[in-house]
GROMACS .gro file of C-alpha atoms in nm:
model
  311
    1MET     CA    1   1.356  16.027 -17.322
    2PHE     CA    2   1.292  16.142 -16.967
    3CYS     CA    3   1.640  16.016 -16.873
    4ALA     CA    4   1.799  16.251 -17.126
    5LEU     CA    5   1.567  16.541 -17.041
    6THR     CA    6   1.635  16.527 -16.665
    7PRO     CA    7   1.974  16.710 -16.659
    8ILE     CA    8   1.874  16.977 -16.912
    9LEU     CA    9   1.521  17.047 -16.795
   10GLY     CA   10   1.477  17.423 -16.758
   11ARG     CA   11   1.776  17.496 -16.982
   12ILE     CA   12   1.610  17.441 -17.319
   13GLY     CA   13   1.295  17.562 -17.487
   14PHE     CA   14   0.998  17.377 -17.631
   15LEU     CA   15   1.152  17.347 -17.978
   16GLU     CA   16   1.458  17.167 -17.838
   17VAL     CA   17   1.234  16.935 -17.638
   18PHE     CA   18   1.048  16.849 -17.959
   19PHE     CA   19   1.366  16.759 -18.148
   20LEU     CA   20   1.502  16.566 -17.850
   21SER     CA   21   1.178  16.367 -17.836
   22TRP     CA   22   1.196  16.304 -18.212
   23ILE     CA   23   1.564  16.232 -18.276
   24GLY     CA   24   1.642  16.065 -17.943
   25PRO     CA   25   1.404  15.767 -17.990
   26PHE     CA   26   1.547  15.712 -18.341
   27PHE     CA   27   1.895  15.655 -18.199
   28TYR     CA   28   1.747  15.456 -17.911
   29GLU     CA   29   1.592  15.215 -18.160
   30ILE     CA   30   1.925  15.184 -18.341
   31ASN     CA   31   2.093  15.099 -18.011
   32SER     CA   32   1.815  14.854 -17.923
   33SER     CA   33   1.847  14.685 -18.262
   34ILE     CA   34   2.219  14.634 -18.200
   35PHE     CA   35   2.136  14.469 -17.866
   36ASN     CA   36   1.890  14.235 -18.036
   37LYS     CA   37   2.128  14.161 -18.323
   38PHE     CA   38   2.408  14.045 -18.092
   39PHE     CA   39   2.174  13.893 -17.830
   40ILE     CA   40   2.280  14.117 -17.543
   41VAL     CA   41   2.042  14.039 -17.258
   42ASP     CA   42   1.898  14.363 -17.121
   43ASN     CA   43   1.555  14.273 -16.993
   44GLY     CA   44   1.493  14.582 -16.779
   45PHE     CA   45   1.648  14.829 -17.025
   46GLY     CA   46   1.922  14.916 -16.777
   47MET     CA   47   2.176  14.952 -17.059
   48ARG     CA   48   1.981  15.029 -17.375
   49GLY     CA   49   1.740  15.262 -17.196
   50PHE     CA   50   1.872  15.416 -16.875
   51LEU     CA   51   2.242  15.416 -16.967
   52PHE     CA   52   2.171  15.550 -17.316
   53GLY     CA   53   1.935  15.822 -17.190
   54GLY     CA   54   2.151  15.922 -16.895
   55MET     CA   55   2.465  15.952 -17.107
   56LEU     CA   56   2.273  16.142 -17.376
   57GLY     CA   57   2.165  16.398 -17.118
   58LEU     CA   58   2.518  16.418 -16.976
   59TRP     CA   59   2.675  16.472 -17.319
   60LEU     CA   60   2.421  16.744 -17.396
   61THR     CA   61   2.498  16.935 -17.075
   62PHE     CA   62   2.868  16.937 -17.164
   63LEU     CA   63   2.796  17.052 -17.520
   64MET     CA   64   2.561  17.327 -17.403
   65GLY     CA   65   2.815  17.455 -17.148
   66LYS     CA   66   2.769  17.636 -16.820
   67ARG     CA   67   2.510  17.907 -16.779
   68PRO     CA   68   2.539  18.179 -16.512
   69GLU     CA   69   2.163  18.240 -16.529
   70THR     CA   70   2.095  17.907 -16.358
   71LYS     CA   71   2.352  17.929 -16.081
   72GLU     CA   72   2.256  17.769 -15.753
   73GLY     CA   73   2.160  17.999 -15.471
   74GLY     CA   74   1.932  18.022 -15.174
   75ARG     CA   75   1.639  18.137 -15.388
   76PHE     CA   76   1.697  17.864 -15.646
   77MET     CA   77   1.628  17.571 -15.415
   78SER     CA   78   1.325  17.349 -15.472
   79HIS     CA   79   1.002  17.447 -15.302
   80TYR     CA   80   0.825  17.196 -15.083
   81HIS     CA   81   0.529  17.159 -15.320
   82ILE     CA   82   0.767  17.081 -15.606
   83SER     CA   83   0.936  16.810 -15.399
   84ALA     CA   84   0.595  16.668 -15.313
   85MET     CA   85   0.499  16.641 -15.680
   86CYS     CA   86   0.834  16.482 -15.763
   87LEU     CA   87   0.787  16.233 -15.480
   88ILE     CA   88   0.448  16.134 -15.619
   89GLY     CA   89   0.607  16.084 -15.961
   90GLY     CA   90   0.885  15.875 -15.808
   91VAL     CA   91   0.630  15.653 -15.636
   92ILE     CA   92   0.443  15.599 -15.963
   93ILE     CA   93   0.765  15.502 -16.142
   94CYS     CA   94   0.864  15.259 -15.866
   95LEU     CA   95   0.518  15.100 -15.885
   96ALA     CA   96   0.523  15.066 -16.264
   97TYR     CA   97   0.883  14.957 -16.322
   98PRO     CA   98   0.855  14.590 -16.208
   99SER     CA   99   0.560  14.538 -16.443
  100LEU     CA  100   0.758  14.696 -16.728
  101VAL     CA  101   1.050  14.460 -16.667
  102SER     CA  102   0.817  14.160 -16.648
  103THR     CA  103   0.660  14.259 -16.979
  104GLY     CA  104   1.000  14.302 -17.142
  105MET     CA  105   1.091  13.952 -17.024
  106GLN     CA  106   0.845  13.813 -17.278
  107LEU     CA  107   1.085  13.920 -17.553
  108TYR     CA  108   1.323  13.646 -17.438
  109SER     CA  109   1.076  13.389 -17.305
  110ASN     CA  110   0.934  13.258 -17.634
  111GLY     CA  111   0.589  13.233 -17.485
  112LEU     CA  112   0.676  13.079 -17.150
  113SER     CA  113   0.421  13.050 -16.876
  114PRO     CA  114   0.312  13.370 -16.698
  115THR     CA  115   0.442  13.207 -16.380
  116ILE     CA  116   0.799  13.271 -16.494
  117ALA     CA  117   0.718  13.633 -16.580
  118ALA     CA  118   0.561  13.666 -16.236
  119THR     CA  119   0.886  13.540 -16.080
  120VAL     CA  120   1.077  13.813 -16.259
  121GLN     CA  121   0.824  14.072 -16.144
  122ILE     CA  122   0.843  13.958 -15.781
  123ASN     CA  123   1.222  13.976 -15.787
  124MET     CA  124   1.201  14.327 -15.930
  125TRP     CA  125   0.965  14.424 -15.647
  126LEU     CA  126   1.224  14.291 -15.404
  127ALA     CA  127   1.496  14.493 -15.579
  128VAL     CA  128   1.284  14.810 -15.559
  129ALA     CA  129   1.207  14.748 -15.192
  130GLY     CA  130   1.572  14.675 -15.118
  131SER     CA  131   1.677  14.994 -15.294
  132ILE     CA  132   1.434  15.204 -15.090
  133VAL     CA  133   1.551  15.040 -14.767
  134GLY     CA  134   1.911  15.112 -14.871
  135VAL     CA  135   1.826  15.478 -14.928
  136PHE     CA  136   1.653  15.505 -14.591
  137THR     CA  137   1.947  15.336 -14.418
  138ALA     CA  138   2.201  15.569 -14.579
  139ASN     CA  139   1.992  15.874 -14.488
  140SER     CA  140   1.957  15.756 -14.129
  141LEU     CA  141   2.333  15.714 -14.095
  142THR     CA  142   2.419  16.040 -14.272
  143TYR     CA  143   2.146  16.287 -14.175
  144ARG     CA  144   1.949  16.102 -13.902
  145LYS     CA  145   1.639  16.178 -14.108
  146ILE     CA  146   1.498  16.107 -14.454
  147ASN     CA  147   1.634  16.325 -14.734
  148VAL     CA  148   1.345  16.363 -14.976
  149HIS     CA  149   1.575  16.444 -15.269
  150ASP     CA  150   1.760  16.116 -15.220
  151VAL     CA  151   1.429  15.930 -15.201
  152ILE     CA  152   1.307  16.093 -15.523
  153PHE     CA  153   1.619  16.048 -15.730
  154VAL     CA  154   1.781  15.732 -15.593
  155SER     CA  155   1.496  15.498 -15.491
  156LEU     CA  156   1.497  15.325 -15.830
  157ALA     CA  157   1.876  15.291 -15.854
  158GLY     CA  158   1.897  14.943 -15.705
  159ALA     CA  159   1.618  14.815 -15.929
  160ILE     CA  160   1.794  14.953 -16.239
  161ALA     CA  161   2.115  14.779 -16.133
  162PHE     CA  162   1.935  14.444 -16.107
  163SER     CA  163   1.709  14.489 -16.411
  164SER     CA  164   1.949  14.352 -16.673
  165SER     CA  165   2.005  14.042 -16.457
  166SER     CA  166   1.638  13.971 -16.387
  167VAL     CA  167   1.622  13.692 -16.649
  168ILE     CA  168   1.974  13.569 -16.575
  169ASN     CA  169   1.929  13.493 -16.204
  170PHE     CA  170   1.598  13.402 -16.042
  171ASN     CA  171   1.738  13.400 -15.689
  172PRO     CA  172   1.541  13.652 -15.478
  173GLY     CA  173   1.845  13.693 -15.253
  174ALA     CA  174   2.039  13.839 -15.547
  175ALA     CA  175   1.760  14.090 -15.612
  176ILE     CA  176   1.754  14.201 -15.248
  177ALA     CA  177   2.134  14.216 -15.217
  178ILE     CA  178   2.189  14.410 -15.539
  179GLY     CA  179   1.894  14.644 -15.484
  180SER     CA  180   1.979  14.734 -15.123
  181SER     CA  181   2.354  14.770 -15.177
  182ILE     CA  182   2.326  14.994 -15.484
  183GLY     CA  183   2.049  15.201 -15.323
  184PHE     CA  184   2.268  15.247 -15.016
  185ILE     CA  185   2.578  15.345 -15.217
  186CYS     CA  186   2.395  15.589 -15.444
  187ALA     CA  187   2.217  15.754 -15.150
  188LEU     CA  188   2.550  15.807 -14.975
  189ILE     CA  189   2.706  15.988 -15.271
  190HIS     CA  190   2.401  16.160 -15.424
  191THR     CA  191   2.381  16.482 -15.221
  192PRO     CA  192   2.761  16.531 -15.172
  193PHE     CA  193   2.815  16.468 -15.543
  194LYS     CA  194   2.542  16.715 -15.636
  195ARG     CA  195   2.695  16.984 -15.414
  196TRP     CA  196   3.040  16.918 -15.561
  197MET     CA  197   2.914  16.955 -15.920
  198ASN     CA  198   2.736  17.280 -15.829
  199ASP     CA  199   3.032  17.416 -15.633
  200GLY     CA  200   3.123  17.649 -15.919
  201GLY     CA  201   2.791  17.827 -15.886
  202VAL     CA  202   2.641  17.685 -16.205
  203ARG     CA  203   2.362  17.431 -16.231
  204GLU     CA  204   2.498  17.135 -16.423
  205SER     CA  205   2.397  16.773 -16.471
  206ASN     CA  206   2.406  16.622 -16.124
  207SER     CA  207   2.138  16.378 -16.023
  208VAL     CA  208   2.136  16.203 -16.361
  209ILE     CA  209   2.479  16.054 -16.293
  210VAL     CA  210   2.376  15.896 -15.963
  211GLN     CA  211   2.017  15.836 -16.071
  212PHE     CA  212   2.078  15.657 -16.402
  213ILE     CA  213   2.440  15.626 -16.513
  214ILE     CA  214   2.599  15.468 -16.203
  215PRO     CA  215   2.316  15.211 -16.155
  216SER     CA  216   2.331  15.130 -16.527
  217CYS     CA  217   2.705  15.068 -16.505
  218PHE     CA  218   2.639  14.828 -16.218
  219ALA     CA  219   2.371  14.664 -16.434
  220VAL     CA  220   2.637  14.595 -16.698
  221ILE     CA  221   2.877  14.455 -16.438
  222PHE     CA  222   2.624  14.232 -16.262
  223SER     CA  223   2.475  14.096 -16.585
  224SER     CA  224   2.824  14.016 -16.714
  225ILE     CA  225   2.926  13.838 -16.393
  226LEU     CA  226   2.604  13.640 -16.369
  227GLN     CA  227   2.626  13.540 -16.735
  228ALA     CA  228   2.980  13.415 -16.677
  229VAL     CA  229   2.873  13.179 -16.398
  230ASN     CA  230   2.542  13.046 -16.531
  231GLN     CA  231   2.476  12.772 -16.784
  232GLY     CA  232   2.303  12.988 -17.043
  233SER     CA  233   1.955  12.842 -16.984
  234TYR     CA  234   1.716  12.733 -16.710
  235ASN     CA  235   1.505  12.419 -16.708
  236ILE     CA  236   1.190  12.530 -16.531
  237THR     CA  237   0.895  12.308 -16.448
  238VAL     CA  238   0.560  12.486 -16.449
  239ASN     CA  239   0.239  12.283 -16.407
  240SER     CA  240   0.433  11.962 -16.475
  241ILE     CA  241   0.556  12.101 -16.808
  242ASN     CA  242   0.930  12.141 -16.852
  243GLN     CA  243   1.024  12.469 -17.017
  244VAL     CA  244   1.361  12.612 -17.109
  245LEU     CA  245   1.445  12.979 -17.073
  246ILE     CA  246   1.744  13.068 -17.290
  247ASN     CA  247   1.932  13.379 -17.179
  248GLN     CA  248   2.230  13.370 -17.414
  249ASP     CA  249   2.321  13.290 -17.773
  250THR     CA  250   2.332  12.910 -17.800
  251SER     CA  251   2.654  12.932 -18.003
  252ARG     CA  252   2.839  13.105 -17.718
  253ASN     CA  253   2.975  12.981 -17.393
  254PRO     CA  254   2.897  13.175 -17.072
  255SER     CA  255   3.227  13.366 -17.081
  256GLN     CA  256   3.166  13.484 -17.436
  257GLN     CA  257   2.816  13.596 -17.344
  258ALA     CA  258   2.960  13.785 -17.047
  259GLY     CA  259   3.191  13.971 -17.285
  260TRP     CA  260   2.898  14.068 -17.506
  261GLN     CA  261   2.719  14.200 -17.199
  262LEU     CA  262   3.012  14.436 -17.143
  263MET     CA  263   2.991  14.540 -17.508
  264GLY     CA  264   2.641  14.665 -17.433
  265PHE     CA  265   2.804  14.946 -17.237
  266VAL     CA  266   3.017  15.040 -17.539
  267PHE     CA  267   2.720  15.036 -17.778
  268SER     CA  268   2.506  15.252 -17.549
  269LEU     CA  269   2.791  15.494 -17.491
  270GLY     CA  270   2.867  15.531 -17.862
  271SER     CA  271   2.507  15.571 -17.979
  272SER     CA  272   2.434  15.830 -17.710
  273LEU     CA  273   2.746  16.027 -17.805
  274ILE     CA  274   2.654  16.036 -18.175
  275CYS     CA  275   2.299  16.144 -18.092
  276ALA     CA  276   2.427  16.411 -17.850
  277LEU     CA  277   2.668  16.553 -18.110
  278LEU     CA  278   2.383  16.592 -18.358
  279LEU     CA  279   2.144  16.747 -18.107
  280GLY     CA  280   2.416  16.955 -17.939
  281CYS     CA  281   2.517  17.123 -18.262
  282PHE     CA  282   2.153  17.206 -18.329
  283PHE     CA  283   2.100  17.342 -17.977
  284ARG     CA  284   2.412  17.558 -17.994
  285ALA     CA  285   2.301  17.700 -18.328
  286LEU     CA  286   1.969  17.799 -18.171
  287GLN     CA  287   2.152  17.945 -17.874
  288ARG     CA  288   2.360  18.173 -18.095
  289HIS     CA  289   2.062  18.274 -18.307
  290ARG     CA  290   1.810  18.356 -18.034
  291PRO     CA  291   1.968  18.300 -17.693
  292TYR     CA  292   1.697  18.466 -17.485
  293TRP     CA  293   1.400  18.295 -17.647
  294TYR     CA  294   1.529  17.939 -17.635
  295PHE     CA  295   1.772  17.925 -17.344
  296ASN     CA  296   1.667  18.173 -17.078
  297ASP     CA  297   1.476  17.959 -16.831
  298LEU     CA  298   1.396  18.262 -16.616
  299ARG     CA  299   1.098  18.305 -16.848
  300TRP     CA  300   0.948  17.980 -16.719
  301PHE     CA  301   1.055  17.964 -16.352
  302ASP     CA  302   1.009  18.219 -16.076
  303TYR     CA  303   1.346  18.274 -15.906
  304GLY     CA  304   1.240  18.582 -15.713
  305GLU     CA  305   1.505  18.856 -15.690
  306GLU     CA  306   1.713  18.724 -15.981
  307LYS     CA  307   1.414  18.736 -16.215
  308ARG     CA  308   1.330  19.096 -16.124
  309GLN     CA  309   1.692  19.201 -16.179
  310LYS     CA  310   1.692  19.029 -16.519
  311GLN     CA  311   1.381  19.214 -16.624
   0.00000   0.00000   0.00000
């Protein structure tokens, strides 16, 4: 649920975090069951995980509304030690994500050789590396230096965009091309988009859109296109043993499977909206009942002059 928590972190209390961590996974499992029921290929959880979580967080920010207490200002900017900790966390996620995708591939492989899973993992490493190179390239062209916020929030974007296609296309060139291009695009728009959303003086959901939602939308598009042009299965020879990797429902043609891939976007969008409506109503009720206790994040973060004025 870290995708959903990202845009509302600091705006809710511990009780809301508990219910988000309890109710959110329930709706995630419902969405995941729908994907499995209709055989929508989503190996890296780009749609059922990142798109669902990102949209859930976005819906919740809209339902909670704007808060003047968290307006952006010079004393609200991130401190260097906070950025350093976030960068360490981003590195850990980038290191773990290819292994997670490779493990998820076993759900579709029916016990295929680990060599095939290793191929998926290598391609995901290439997608991650391409995404980071794309971020660095965009920063070099835009700022002539590395923007640490872009590195933290956008480095995984290209890998998310390729994740749903990792068992559809084993071409390493596709992983590099998709990873680098999406990393480059998201790095170009991340900081300007964040400033535009905060232009009204209120901290709103910003990075989650570029960090999760946009890459997940590309994951839907790429998986649909690649499903439309492939044959639905791969004959792979490992140690002289021919194995077949099926990546679509055998009763469908590639075009039909491509359409079901697009339906994954609709399912994730709908399930996240229903979950957000349930949680949003609960959060708003808490806000009206005890607004200071649950929703005043000045109790947890030191904002300097603003905090002293509040007290």
